[in-house]
C-alpha positions as semicolon CSV with decimal commas, in nm:
position;residue;x (nm);y (nm);z (nm)
1;M;-11,641;-2,275;2,643
2;P;-11,858;-2,522;2,838
3;A;-11,699;-2,854;2,930
4;R;-11,788;-3,141;2,707
5;T;-12,017;-3,391;2,871
6;G;-12,131;-3,741;2,794
7;R;-11,932;-4,036;2,671
8;P;-11,593;-3,976;2,510
9;P;-11,579;-4,045;2,132
10;K;-11,537;-4,405;2,045
11;I;-11,208;-4,473;1,871
12;S;-11,094;-4,776;1,677
13;R;-10,752;-4,925;1,622
14;A;-10,768;-4,801;1,261
15;D;-10,822;-4,443;1,393
16;I;-10,520;-4,482;1,620
17;V;-10,300;-4,613;1,340
18;S;-10,404;-4,336;1,102
19;A;-10,341;-4,065;1,356
20;A;-10,010;-4,215;1,456
21;H;-9,896;-4,219;1,094
22;R;-9,972;-3,845;1,068
23;I;-9,781;-3,766;1,386
24;I;-9,477;-3,975;1,316
25;G;-9,457;-3,849;0,957
26;E;-9,452;-3,492;1,073
27;E;-9,271;-3,509;1,405
28;G;-9,070;-3,832;1,388
29;V;-9,047;-4,113;1,642
30;P;-8,974;-3,884;1,941
31;G;-9,292;-3,685;1,873
32;L;-9,513;-3,997;1,884
33;T;-9,617;-4,035;2,247
34;M;-9,931;-4,184;2,385
35;R;-10,026;-3,844;2,531
36;R;-9,970;-3,673;2,194
37;L;-10,162;-3,942;2,011
38;A;-10,454;-3,915;2,258
39;R;-10,484;-3,549;2,178
40;E;-10,482;-3,621;1,804
41;V;-10,771;-3,864;1,829
42;G;-10,964;-3,668;2,093
43;A;-10,937;-3,930;2,360
44;T;-10,747;-3,992;2,686
45;P;-10,416;-4,183;2,706
46;M;-10,599;-4,445;2,912
47;A;-10,845;-4,500;2,630
48;L;-10,563;-4,585;2,395
49;Y;-10,439;-4,864;2,619
50;H;-10,757;-5,058;2,538
51;H;-10,618;-5,095;2,187
52;V;-10,234;-5,096;2,228
53;Q;-10,025;-5,195;2,525
54;D;-9,748;-4,942;2,481
55;K;-9,548;-4,742;2,230
56;D;-9,361;-5,050;2,104
57;E;-9,688;-5,222;2,009
58;L;-9,799;-4,903;1,840
59;L;-9,482;-4,885;1,642
60;L;-9,525;-5,247;1,536
61;L;-9,875;-5,169;1,418
62;L;-9,741;-4,879;1,208
63;L;-9,460;-5,087;1,061
64;D;-9,700;-5,374;0,972
65;D;-9,960;-5,135;0,833
66;Y;-9,705;-4,973;0,606
67;A;-9,531;-5,299;0,501
68;S;-9,855;-5,475;0,422
69;G;-9,936;-5,209;0,161
70;M;-9,601;-5,235;-0,023
71;P;-9,613;-5,439;-0,344
72;R;-9,353;-5,710;-0,389
73;P;-9,146;-5,649;-0,700
74;E;-9,069;-5,903;-0,968
75;L;-8,716;-6,034;-0,928
76;P;-8,480;-6,232;-1,150
77;D;-8,538;-6,605;-1,098
78;E;-8,168;-6,696;-1,086
79;P;-8,000;-6,683;-0,747
80;G;-7,694;-6,464;-0,709
81;D;-7,595;-6,104;-0,773
82;E;-7,892;-5,979;-0,972
83;R;-8,167;-6,122;-0,750
84;I;-7,997;-5,998;-0,432
85;V;-7,930;-5,651;-0,575
86;A;-8,288;-5,625;-0,703
87;A;-8,424;-5,721;-0,358
88;A;-8,193;-5,470;-0,188
89;V;-8,302;-5,192;-0,427
90;A;-8,669;-5,279;-0,361
91;M;-8,608;-5,269;0,015
92;R;-8,449;-4,924;-0,016
93;Q;-8,736;-4,796;-0,232
94;A;-8,988;-4,921;0,020
95;L;-8,815;-4,737;0,307
96;T;-8,699;-4,417;0,138
97;G;-9,025;-4,231;0,197
98;V;-9,048;-4,337;0,564
99;P;-8,718;-4,253;0,737
100;W;-8,896;-4,302;1,073
101;A;-8,930;-4,670;0,992
102;V;-8,554;-4,697;0,939
103;E;-8,500;-4,531;1,279
104;V;-8,726;-4,796;1,442
105;L;-8,574;-5,088;1,255
106;R;-8,218;-4,983;1,333
107;A;-8,282;-5,053;1,695
108;D;-8,272;-5,421;1,593
109;D;-8,579;-5,534;1,788
110;L;-8,906;-5,434;1,629
111;M;-8,986;-5,551;1,277
112;S;-9,290;-5,620;1,061
113;V;-9,377;-5,980;0,964
114;H;-9,483;-5,843;0,624
115;A;-9,133;-5,699;0,570
116;L;-8,955;-6,032;0,641
117;W;-8,985;-6,105;0,273
118;Y;-8,672;-5,889;0,208
119;P;-8,432;-6,077;0,435
120;E;-8,587;-6,412;0,333
121;T;-8,532;-6,333;-0,039
122;I;-8,176;-6,203;0,002
123;I;-8,065;-6,486;0,233
124;D;-8,224;-6,757;0,012
125;A;-8,061;-6,619;-0,300
126;A;-7,723;-6,603;-0,127
127;V;-7,751;-6,966;-0,001
128;R;-7,858;-7,084;-0,344
129;A;-7,554;-6,897;-0,488
130;G;-7,322;-7,103;-0,268
131;L;-7,291;-6,921;0,069
132;T;-7,345;-7,095;0,398
133;P;-7,658;-6,981;0,587
134;E;-7,431;-6,800;0,834
135;A;-7,250;-6,615;0,554
136;A;-7,581;-6,537;0,389
137;V;-7,705;-6,376;0,708
138;D;-7,380;-6,168;0,726
139;L;-7,444;-6,060;0,365
140;Y;-7,799;-5,953;0,444
141;R;-7,693;-5,763;0,756
142;I;-7,417;-5,575;0,569
143;I;-7,670;-5,482;0,297
144;W;-7,922;-5,370;0,563
145;H;-7,675;-5,146;0,743
146;Y;-7,563;-4,999;0,413
147;T;-7,925;-4,938;0,312
148;A;-8,031;-4,788;0,648
149;G;-7,726;-4,562;0,660
150;E;-7,782;-4,435;0,306
151;I;-8,147;-4,360;0,368
152;T;-8,076;-4,185;0,697
153;A;-7,795;-3,973;0,551
154;R;-8,002;-3,867;0,249
155;A;-8,301;-3,772;0,465
156;A;-8,078;-3,559;0,690
157;A;-7,912;-3,392;0,392
158;A;-8,253;-3,316;0,236
159;R;-8,362;-3,146;0,556
160;R;-8,046;-2,934;0,555
161;R;-8,112;-2,823;0,200
162;E;-8,477;-2,732;0,250
163;G;-8,563;-2,391;0,119
164;G;-8,261;-2,381;-0,110
165;R;-8,033;-2,256;0,168
166;T;-7,656;-2,269;0,116
167;T;-7,511;-2,539;0,340
168;Y;-7,200;-2,505;0,546
169;R;-7,033;-2,779;0,346
170;G;-7,101;-2,589;0,028
171;R;-6,939;-2,274;0,162
172;L;-6,647;-2,474;0,299
173;F;-6,573;-2,647;-0,033
174;A;-6,597;-2,325;-0,222
175;D;-6,306;-2,173;-0,028
176;L;-6,065;-2,465;0,001
177;D;-5,691;-2,402;-0,021
178;A;-5,588;-2,551;-0,357
179;A;-5,224;-2,577;-0,240
180;E;-5,316;-2,792;0,059
181;L;-5,612;-2,987;-0,079
182;P;-5,577;-2,973;-0,458
183;R;-5,814;-3,257;-0,553
184;L;-6,097;-3,138;-0,326
185;A;-6,044;-2,774;-0,426
186;A;-6,072;-2,872;-0,794
187;L;-6,400;-3,043;-0,721
188;G;-6,520;-2,774;-0,481
189;E;-6,787;-2,612;-0,694
190;R;-6,928;-2,949;-0,793
191;W;-6,896;-3,122;-0,458
192;E;-7,259;-3,095;-0,349
193;E;-7,380;-3,203;-0,697
194;L;-7,144;-3,498;-0,702
195;T;-7,220;-3,618;-0,351
196;A;-7,596;-3,589;-0,409
197;R;-7,587;-3,848;-0,688
198;D;-7,772;-4,174;-0,630
199;T;-7,501;-4,439;-0,604
200;F;-7,696;-4,693;-0,402
201;E;-7,729;-4,961;-0,661
202;K;-7,369;-4,924;-0,767
203;G;-7,261;-4,959;-0,404
204;V;-7,481;-5,251;-0,315
205;R;-7,380;-5,436;-0,634
206;A;-7,012;-5,398;-0,532
207;V;-7,092;-5,523;-0,183
208;V;-7,282;-5,825;-0,311
209;R;-7,015;-5,924;-0,565
210;G;-6,738;-5,890;-0,306
211;L;-6,923;-6,112;-0,052
212;L;-7,036;-6,375;-0,297
213;R;-6,686;-6,409;-0,440
214;P;-6,442;-6,354;-0,148
């Protein structure tokens, strides 16, 4: 095949963001490199640096692009439990389909300006409910870690269950010794079903109530 001659194809920042979304969605954060992205858009890594300085700036673009397209839900007007829980549920719903974003955000450095609505809403509701600003930040951080952990765990479990394969945990619980572990053995056949239930709202509600009324 003859070598391609002439000017390389012109790429835009929108092209880069679109290609990066495809790569990170399929291969995760480790798979998104400037070299890999350059191949995806048919350019050289050097050409990408005219649009983004480094991978961190690229990740920020992806976060902001995704967050800017997420609608803000209607929340209860009153401060306190229900408003905080509703904001936490909305935050979880926004991130459930993009576990790569949770991975980036858990590093505690990169974040989207468009996504700051979630901590602002939770902290404001907590302060209006009587917490100090410092305690309100603690409450938000506890909710965030609970949310991030829940999303990450569910995403990992879903990958393990792909194709309907029997998991090691399922086989383990099916053969437990009832004399040594009677409660778990009794639940053995239902263990995967029970632990797959969505308990996020129940959990975050308990967390919020406990922290608002210590």
